[in-house]
Amino acid sequence: MAAPPDMELSPALSLELLPTDPLLLILSFLDYRDLVSCCYLNRRLNQLSSHDPLWKRHCKKYWLITEKEKTRRNQGWRAIFISTYSDLGRYIQYYATLKKAWDDLEQYLGQWCPRMIGSLKESVREEDLDAVEAQIHCKLPDDYRCSFRIHNGQKLVVPGLMGSMALSNHYRSEDLLDIDTAAGGFQQRLGLKQCLPLTFCIHTGLSQYMALESVEGRNKYEIFYQCPDQMARNPSAIVMFITGTSYLEWFTSYVNKVVTGGYPIIRDQIFRYVHDKDCVATTEDITVSVSTSFLPELSSVHPPHYFFTYRIRIEMSKDALPENICQLESRYWRITNAKGDVEEVQGPGVVGEFPVISPGKVYEYTSCTTFTTTSGYMEGYYTFHCLSNKDRFFNVTIPRFHMVCPTFKVSTA
């Protein structure tokens, strides 16, 4: 029996018959992998997926290619994506994040620490990184390799790219090591087996290491400061203060802290003081704020001795009346460790000085403290007297600020 007229089959819908613009719109939502796969399905999709504007989004997303860079290269978007992928394809999941971090850091340094720019080294080649792996007989993580395809660390100079710290008789400034210097410091000794140094301080010899294998109680690619266990009989026993779980996380979190103003710039150097935005107190016209830092090179877990430094900023409002000029007379501290033990300290001035504070003026100083516990806090007040009325004394609150040792673990060597 013949089928009714409305049941007759219409001609099969062919991809060749579909209009181009809707298809290009659909393809514009595909990731680069799927776009490449379309090239192998049929002739029509091969032609459409080669449409140059489709590759613009991928060039910007994965390689951070700008219109200006495209013009300089004098290539189409698809050609740029393919040529860049042929060189950096193994790093495609890391490249944009690391390149943006480096670009942001360079822009910031150019404004605030220009002499550091000259210490940065040019990128290395893929074969240079392969040669280092052959030299140390260990694989380097791709995020680490990717960073060195952008910048090969820095020269061994001061100040170091990875931050400084200074006290009256102690100075630290960490350089980001280039790949050859890092390979030369690769460790195979007990306690630091298969660890690669990432940073180095010329003054203290301090380094941050990355574990290239999960040995001696470390997780693979964990980053840490090493500290000797002074109570162990075995000289290879060390304690590790953890600073990162991967190179990508370690480097980008540091750069973000720098470029967002989280670390102060002092004498053209990045100082690694951490400021808690809630750690601010205002008394009358005077505001006191505090930032802190942990110093692993002066600390010990066995025996327990955790060393912290803090930076105090005292500022009088620029709107204060001129007769409010005053001078700091003394300080009072209440120091509490994690066990609740309290120590009180009182004395004249601060760090041997008796600063005068006037409208709009800022006075800053650094000092330090130690705890036998992994954390503690300090609070107190300064006593000032008015210079226009020397019989008037008043106390200015120092906000409570906490100091916490980083996570640490003991080597199982």
mmCIF file of N, CA and C in Angstrom, residues 195-300:
data_model
loop_
_atom_site.group_PDB
_atom_site.id
_atom_site.type_symbol
_atom_site.label_atom_id
_atom_site.label_comp_id
_atom_site.label_asym_id
_atom_site.label_seq_id
_atom_site.Cartn_x
_atom_site.Cartn_y
_atom_site.Cartn_z
ATOM 1 N N CYS A 195 65.990 16.976 45.395
ATOM 2 C CA CYS A 195 65.413 18.312 45.581
ATOM 3 C C CYS A 195 66.186 19.332 44.761
ATOM 4 N N LEU A 196 65.453 20.206 44.095
ATOM 5 C CA LEU A 196 66.046 21.221 43.216
ATOM 6 C C LEU A 196 65.859 22.598 43.852
ATOM 7 N N PRO A 197 66.936 23.387 44.002
ATOM 8 C CA PRO A 197 66.762 24.728 44.569
ATOM 9 C C PRO A 197 66.071 25.657 43.570
ATOM 10 N N LEU A 198 65.108 26.429 44.067
ATOM 11 C CA LEU A 198 64.426 27.420 43.226
ATOM 12 C C LEU A 198 64.972 28.812 43.471
ATOM 13 N N THR A 199 65.339 29.092 44.726
ATOM 14 C CA THR A 199 65.837 30.416 45.092
ATOM 15 C C THR A 199 67.146 30.276 45.850
ATOM 16 N N PHE A 200 67.847 31.399 45.978
ATOM 17 C CA PHE A 200 69.098 31.397 46.747
ATOM 18 C C PHE A 200 69.369 32.800 47.257
ATOM 19 N N CYS A 201 69.807 32.886 48.518
ATOM 20 C CA CYS A 201 70.206 34.156 49.112
ATOM 21 C C CYS A 201 71.722 34.170 49.266
ATOM 22 N N ILE A 202 72.357 35.134 48.649
ATOM 23 C CA ILE A 202 73.816 35.235 48.694
ATOM 24 C C ILE A 202 74.312 35.448 50.124
ATOM 25 N N HIS A 203 73.548 36.188 50.925
ATOM 26 C CA HIS A 203 74.000 36.555 52.271
ATOM 27 C C HIS A 203 73.849 35.430 53.282
ATOM 28 N N THR A 204 72.755 34.686 53.216
ATOM 29 C CA THR A 204 72.488 33.659 54.236
ATOM 30 C C THR A 204 72.685 32.238 53.742
ATOM 31 N N GLY A 205 72.745 32.041 52.416
ATOM 32 C CA GLY A 205 72.823 30.689 51.872
ATOM 33 C C GLY A 205 71.479 29.983 51.868
ATOM 34 N N LEU A 206 70.418 30.682 52.222
ATOM 35 C CA LEU A 206 69.089 30.090 52.300
ATOM 36 C C LEU A 206 68.517 29.842 50.909
ATOM 37 N N SER A 207 67.851 28.704 50.743
ATOM 38 C CA SER A 207 67.183 28.373 49.482
ATOM 39 C C SER A 207 65.788 27.845 49.762
ATOM 40 N N GLN A 208 64.930 28.009 48.764
ATOM 41 C CA GLN A 208 63.680 27.260 48.741
ATOM 42 C C GLN A 208 63.867 26.131 47.739
ATOM 43 N N TYR A 209 63.490 24.922 48.136
ATOM 44 C CA TYR A 209 63.672 23.740 47.304
ATOM 45 C C TYR A 209 62.334 23.210 46.804
ATOM 46 N N MET A 210 62.388 22.535 45.641
ATOM 47 C CA MET A 210 61.228 21.816 45.130
ATOM 48 C C MET A 210 61.568 20.328 45.071
ATOM 49 N N ALA A 211 60.694 19.506 45.637
ATOM 50 C CA ALA A 211 60.898 18.061 45.612
ATOM 51 C C ALA A 211 60.479 17.527 44.239
ATOM 52 N N LEU A 212 61.396 16.863 43.545
ATOM 53 C CA LEU A 212 61.071 16.317 42.229
ATOM 54 C C LEU A 212 60.526 14.902 42.305
ATOM 55 N N GLU A 213 60.608 14.290 43.473
ATOM 56 C CA GLU A 213 60.023 12.964 43.699
ATOM 57 C C GLU A 213 59.427 12.914 45.095
ATOM 58 N N SER A 214 58.525 11.976 45.315
ATOM 59 C CA SER A 214 57.917 11.797 46.638
ATOM 60 C C SER A 214 58.804 10.872 47.475
ATOM 61 N N VAL A 215 59.826 11.446 48.068
ATOM 62 C CA VAL A 215 60.739 10.677 48.913
ATOM 63 C C VAL A 215 60.964 11.429 50.226
ATOM 64 N N GLU A 216 61.417 10.706 51.236
ATOM 65 C CA GLU A 216 61.788 11.277 52.538
ATOM 66 C C GLU A 216 60.652 12.104 53.156
ATOM 67 N N GLY A 217 59.405 11.649 52.939
ATOM 68 C CA GLY A 217 58.264 12.301 53.565
ATOM 69 C C GLY A 217 57.724 13.497 52.825
ATOM 70 N N ARG A 218 58.289 13.804 51.655
ATOM 71 C CA ARG A 218 57.811 14.953 50.880
ATOM 72 C C ARG A 218 56.809 14.519 49.822
ATOM 73 N N ASN A 219 55.932 15.437 49.457
ATOM 74 C CA ASN A 219 55.054 15.219 48.307
ATOM 75 C C ASN A 219 55.757 15.725 47.053
ATOM 76 N N LYS A 220 55.493 15.070 45.944
ATOM 77 C CA LYS A 220 56.110 15.464 44.682
ATOM 78 C C LYS A 220 55.744 16.904 44.335
ATOM 79 N N TYR A 221 56.744 17.682 43.980
ATOM 80 C CA TYR A 221 56.644 19.094 43.575
ATOM 81 C C TYR A 221 56.337 20.047 44.732
ATOM 82 N N GLU A 222 56.401 19.549 45.960
ATOM 83 C CA GLU A 222 56.242 20.415 47.129
ATOM 84 C C GLU A 222 57.438 21.352 47.235
ATOM 85 N N ILE A 223 57.200 22.585 47.680
ATOM 86 C CA ILE A 223 58.255 23.591 47.786
ATOM 87 C C ILE A 223 58.412 23.981 49.242
ATOM 88 N N PHE A 224 59.663 24.145 49.699
ATOM 89 C CA PHE A 224 59.877 24.330 51.130
ATOM 90 C C PHE A 224 61.225 25.000 51.413
ATOM 91 N N TYR A 225 61.312 25.606 52.614
ATOM 92 C CA TYR A 225 62.589 25.999 53.205
ATOM 93 C C TYR A 225 63.060 24.843 54.069
ATOM 94 N N GLN A 226 64.337 24.545 54.024
ATOM 95 C CA GLN A 226 64.859 23.472 54.875
ATOM 96 C C GLN A 226 65.538 24.058 56.112
ATOM 97 N N CYS A 227 65.354 23.384 57.224
ATOM 98 C CA CYS A 227 65.879 23.841 58.508
ATOM 99 C C CYS A 227 66.459 22.627 59.234
ATOM 100 N N PRO A 228 67.672 22.676 59.750
ATOM 101 C CA PRO A 228 68.253 21.515 60.421
ATOM 102 C C PRO A 228 67.496 21.165 61.702
ATOM 103 N N ASP A 229 67.379 19.889 61.965
ATOM 104 C CA ASP A 229 66.812 19.414 63.231
ATOM 105 C C ASP A 229 67.966 19.341 64.223
ATOM 106 N N GLN A 230 68.060 20.335 65.087
ATOM 107 C CA GLN A 230 69.222 20.473 65.963
ATOM 108 C C GLN A 230 69.283 19.427 67.068
ATOM 109 N N MET A 231 68.178 18.730 67.304
ATOM 110 C CA MET A 231 68.151 17.731 68.371
ATOM 111 C C MET A 231 68.309 16.308 67.852
ATOM 112 N N ALA A 232 68.405 16.159 66.532
ATOM 113 C CA ALA A 232 68.563 14.822 65.958
ATOM 114 C C ALA A 232 70.039 14.444 65.908
ATOM 115 N N ARG A 233 70.331 13.199 66.127
ATOM 116 C CA ARG A 233 71.714 12.725 66.035
ATOM 117 C C ARG A 233 72.175 12.634 64.592
ATOM 118 N N ASN A 234 71.234 12.378 63.697
ATOM 119 C CA ASN A 234 71.560 12.250 62.284
ATOM 120 C C ASN A 234 71.640 13.638 61.647
ATOM 121 N N PRO A 235 72.782 14.054 61.135
ATOM 122 C CA PRO A 235 72.908 15.394 60.539
ATOM 123 C C PRO A 235 72.048 15.605 59.301
ATOM 124 N N SER A 236 71.543 14.509 58.699
ATOM 125 C CA SER A 236 70.702 14.660 57.510
ATOM 126 C C SER A 236 69.239 14.928 57.874
ATOM 127 N N ALA A 237 68.902 14.857 59.151
ATOM 128 C CA ALA A 237 67.515 15.109 59.556
ATOM 129 C C ALA A 237 67.209 16.597 59.437
ATOM 130 N N ILE A 238 66.187 16.918 58.682
ATOM 131 C CA ILE A 238 65.811 18.322 58.494
ATOM 132 C C ILE A 238 64.307 18.493 58.709
ATOM 133 N N VAL A 239 63.931 19.731 58.950
ATOM 134 C CA VAL A 239 62.524 20.114 59.015
ATOM 135 C C VAL A 239 62.240 20.990 57.796
ATOM 136 N N MET A 240 61.063 20.802 57.214
ATOM 137 C CA MET A 240 60.708 21.540 55.995
ATOM 138 C C MET A 240 59.522 22.452 56.267
ATOM 139 N N PHE A 241 59.724 23.751 56.091
ATOM 140 C CA PHE A 241 58.639 24.728 56.178
ATOM 141 C C PHE A 241 58.033 24.866 54.787
ATOM 142 N N ILE A 242 56.795 24.417 54.610
ATOM 143 C CA ILE A 242 56.174 24.335 53.288
ATOM 144 C C ILE A 242 55.726 25.721 52.805
ATOM 145 N N THR A 243 56.131 26.067 51.571
ATOM 146 C CA THR A 243 55.753 27.366 51.001
ATOM 147 C C THR A 243 54.917 27.231 49.732
ATOM 148 N N GLY A 244 54.750 26.010 49.213
ATOM 149 C CA GLY A 244 53.943 25.833 48.009
ATOM 150 C C GLY A 244 53.722 24.366 47.714
ATOM 151 N N THR A 245 52.656 24.062 46.980
ATOM 152 C CA THR A 245 52.355 22.674 46.614
ATOM 153 C C THR A 245 52.698 22.375 45.164
ATOM 154 N N SER A 246 52.962 23.419 44.378
ATOM 155 C CA SER A 246 53.401 23.257 42.987
ATOM 156 C C SER A 246 54.075 24.552 42.578
ATOM 157 N N TYR A 247 54.864 24.493 41.521
ATOM 158 C CA TYR A 247 55.544 25.704 41.061
ATOM 159 C C TYR A 247 54.533 26.758 40.622
ATOM 160 N N LEU A 248 53.493 26.346 39.893
ATOM 161 C CA LEU A 248 52.493 27.299 39.404
ATOM 162 C C LEU A 248 51.839 28.041 40.565
ATOM 163 N N GLU A 249 51.410 27.306 41.567
ATOM 164 C CA GLU A 249 50.761 27.924 42.724
ATOM 165 C C GLU A 249 51.729 28.812 43.491
ATOM 166 N N TRP A 250 52.951 28.345 43.673
ATOM 167 C CA TRP A 250 53.972 29.071 44.436
ATOM 168 C C TRP A 250 54.325 30.390 43.756
ATOM 169 N N PHE A 251 54.586 30.349 42.458
ATOM 170 C CA PHE A 251 55.031 31.544 41.747
ATOM 171 C C PHE A 251 53.893 32.547 41.552
ATOM 172 N N THR A 252 52.737 32.077 41.091
ATOM 173 C CA THR A 252 51.641 33.008 40.799
ATOM 174 C C THR A 252 51.076 33.639 42.072
ATOM 175 N N SER A 253 51.042 32.906 43.180
ATOM 176 C CA SER A 253 50.531 33.493 44.423
ATOM 177 C C SER A 253 51.484 34.570 44.932
ATOM 178 N N TYR A 254 52.793 34.348 44.754
ATOM 179 C CA TYR A 254 53.767 35.373 45.145
ATOM 180 C C TYR A 254 53.620 36.616 44.280
ATOM 181 N N VAL A 255 53.527 36.423 42.964
ATOM 182 C CA VAL A 255 53.397 37.568 42.054
ATOM 183 C C VAL A 255 52.118 38.345 42.358
ATOM 184 N N ASN A 256 51.030 37.631 42.598
ATOM 185 C CA ASN A 256 49.770 38.313 42.907
ATOM 186 C C ASN A 256 49.900 39.172 44.163
ATOM 187 N N LYS A 257 50.596 38.649 45.161
ATOM 188 C CA LYS A 257 50.803 39.415 46.398
ATOM 189 C C LYS A 257 51.636 40.673 46.111
ATOM 190 N N VAL A 258 52.623 40.542 45.233
ATOM 191 C CA VAL A 258 53.486 41.685 44.912
ATOM 192 C C VAL A 258 52.709 42.759 44.152
ATOM 193 N N VAL A 259 52.060 42.368 43.048
ATOM 194 C CA VAL A 259 51.461 43.363 42.158
ATOM 195 C C VAL A 259 50.199 43.995 42.728
ATOM 196 N N THR A 260 49.582 43.376 43.732
ATOM 197 C CA THR A 260 48.403 43.977 44.366
ATOM 198 C C THR A 260 48.778 44.830 45.574
ATOM 199 N N GLY A 261 50.097 45.013 45.794
ATOM 200 C CA GLY A 261 50.546 45.848 46.898
ATOM 201 C C GLY A 261 50.549 45.144 48.235
ATOM 202 N N GLY A 262 50.474 43.809 48.215
ATOM 203 C CA GLY A 262 50.467 43.056 49.470
ATOM 204 C C GLY A 262 51.793 43.084 50.192
ATOM 205 N N TYR A 263 52.883 43.308 49.455
ATOM 206 C CA TYR A 263 54.208 43.442 50.058
ATOM 207 C C TYR A 263 54.688 44.877 49.872
ATOM 208 N N PRO A 264 55.261 45.476 50.897
ATOM 209 C CA PRO A 264 55.742 46.860 50.753
ATOM 210 C C PRO A 264 57.029 46.930 49.932
ATOM 211 N N ILE A 265 57.219 48.047 49.247
ATOM 212 C CA ILE A 265 58.465 48.330 48.536
ATOM 213 C C ILE A 265 59.279 49.274 49.408
ATOM 214 N N ILE A 266 60.468 48.836 49.803
ATOM 215 C CA ILE A 266 61.350 49.624 50.657
ATOM 216 C C ILE A 266 62.719 49.689 49.989
ATOM 217 N N ARG A 267 63.189 50.882 49.731
ATOM 218 C CA ARG A 267 64.502 51.077 49.100
ATOM 219 C C ARG A 267 64.643 50.222 47.840
ATOM 220 N N ASP A 268 63.625 50.306 46.982
ATOM 221 C CA ASP A 268 63.662 49.627 45.686
ATOM 222 C C ASP A 268 63.716 48.107 45.806
ATOM 223 N N GLN A 269 63.194 47.574 46.911
ATOM 224 C CA GLN A 269 63.169 46.133 47.116
ATOM 225 C C GLN A 269 61.784 45.691 47.573
ATOM 226 N N ILE A 270 61.436 44.444 47.237
ATOM 227 C CA ILE A 270 60.185 43.850 47.704
ATOM 228 C C ILE A 270 60.443 43.229 49.072
ATOM 229 N N PHE A 271 59.768 43.708 50.084
ATOM 230 C CA PHE A 271 59.916 43.141 51.422
ATOM 231 C C PHE A 271 58.711 42.268 51.746
ATOM 232 N N ARG A 272 58.985 41.081 52.236
ATOM 233 C CA ARG A 272 57.920 40.085 52.387
ATOM 234 C C ARG A 272 57.244 40.163 53.756
ATOM 235 N N TYR A 273 56.710 41.327 54.031
ATOM 236 C CA TYR A 273 55.859 41.510 55.204
ATOM 237 C C TYR A 273 54.402 41.338 54.778
ATOM 238 N N VAL A 274 53.662 40.576 55.546
ATOM 239 C CA VAL A 274 52.248 40.345 55.248
ATOM 240 C C VAL A 274 51.403 41.236 56.140
ATOM 241 N N HIS A 275 50.518 42.012 55.525
ATOM 242 C CA HIS A 275 49.671 42.926 56.285
ATOM 243 C C HIS A 275 48.238 42.412 56.330
ATOM 244 N N ASP A 276 47.694 42.293 57.537
ATOM 245 C CA ASP A 276 46.290 41.957 57.723
ATOM 246 C C ASP A 276 45.506 43.261 57.732
ATOM 247 N N LYS A 277 44.568 43.406 56.786
ATOM 248 C CA LYS A 277 43.826 44.668 56.645
ATOM 249 C C LYS A 277 43.011 45.004 57.888
ATOM 250 N N ASP A 278 42.691 43.991 58.693
ATOM 251 C CA ASP A 278 41.941 44.249 59.925
ATOM 252 C C ASP A 278 42.852 44.666 61.072
ATOM 253 N N CYS A 279 44.162 44.564 60.846
ATOM 254 C CA CYS A 279 45.110 44.868 61.922
ATOM 255 C C CYS A 279 45.484 46.352 61.899
ATOM 256 N N VAL A 280 44.487 47.180 62.175
ATOM 257 C CA VAL A 280 44.659 48.630 62.181
ATOM 258 C C VAL A 280 43.870 49.193 63.354
ATOM 259 N N ALA A 281 44.457 50.141 64.067
ATOM 260 C CA ALA A 281 43.755 50.782 65.183
ATOM 261 C C ALA A 281 44.019 52.280 65.140
ATOM 262 N N THR A 282 42.961 53.064 65.363
ATOM 263 C CA THR A 282 43.081 54.525 65.371
ATOM 264 C C THR A 282 42.695 55.067 66.735
ATOM 265 N N THR A 283 43.575 55.873 67.299
ATOM 266 C CA THR A 283 43.317 56.564 68.559
ATOM 267 C C THR A 283 43.469 58.059 68.300
ATOM 268 N N GLU A 284 42.375 58.782 68.476
ATOM 269 C CA GLU A 284 42.353 60.206 68.153
ATOM 270 C C GLU A 284 42.823 60.402 66.703
ATOM 271 N N ASP A 285 43.927 61.109 66.482
ATOM 272 C CA ASP A 285 44.398 61.374 65.111
ATOM 273 C C ASP A 285 45.503 60.408 64.671
ATOM 274 N N ILE A 286 45.822 59.422 65.497
ATOM 275 C CA ILE A 286 46.967 58.555 65.198
ATOM 276 C C ILE A 286 46.492 57.141 64.867
ATOM 277 N N THR A 287 46.971 56.621 63.726
ATOM 278 C CA THR A 287 46.633 55.269 63.282
ATOM 279 C C THR A 287 47.872 54.383 63.328
ATOM 280 N N VAL A 288 47.707 53.201 63.894
ATOM 281 C CA VAL A 288 48.791 52.223 63.979
ATOM 282 C C VAL A 288 48.370 50.981 63.189
ATOM 283 N N SER A 289 49.236 50.528 62.273
ATOM 284 C CA SER A 289 48.988 49.287 61.527
ATOM 285 C C SER A 289 50.238 48.416 61.584
ATOM 286 N N VAL A 290 50.032 47.117 61.429
ATOM 287 C CA VAL A 290 51.122 46.157 61.635
ATOM 288 C C VAL A 290 51.146 45.146 60.498
ATOM 289 N N SER A 291 52.337 44.768 60.046
ATOM 290 C CA SER A 291 52.535 43.643 59.133
ATOM 291 C C SER A 291 53.620 42.753 59.714
ATOM 292 N N THR A 292 53.578 41.474 59.379
ATOM 293 C CA THR A 292 54.473 40.505 60.020
ATOM 294 C C THR A 292 55.122 39.588 58.995
ATOM 295 N N SER A 293 56.160 38.884 59.437
ATOM 296 C CA SER A 293 56.834 37.915 58.581
ATOM 297 C C SER A 293 57.505 36.850 59.439
ATOM 298 N N PHE A 294 57.488 35.616 58.938
ATOM 299 C CA PHE A 294 58.171 34.500 59.596
ATOM 300 C C PHE A 294 59.537 34.323 58.959
ATOM 301 N N LEU A 295 60.574 34.129 59.766
ATOM 302 C CA LEU A 295 61.934 33.953 59.261
ATOM 303 C C LEU A 295 62.390 32.513 59.497
ATOM 304 N N PRO A 296 62.324 31.667 58.469
ATOM 305 C CA PRO A 296 62.704 30.260 58.646
ATOM 306 C C PRO A 296 64.182 30.083 58.949
ATOM 307 N N GLU A 297 65.022 30.969 58.411
ATOM 308 C CA GLU A 297 66.466 30.807 58.589
ATOM 309 C C GLU A 297 66.908 31.066 60.026
ATOM 310 N N LEU A 298 66.058 31.693 60.833
ATOM 311 C CA LEU A 298 66.400 31.954 62.238
ATOM 312 C C LEU A 298 65.533 31.134 63.186
ATOM 313 N N SER A 299 64.777 30.195 62.626
ATOM 314 C CA SER A 299 63.840 29.402 63.426
ATOM 315 C C SER A 299 64.306 27.961 63.563
ATOM 316 N N SER A 300 63.690 27.272 64.506
ATOM 317 C CA SER A 300 63.990 25.864 64.755
ATOM 318 C C SER A 300 62.724 25.191 65.284
#
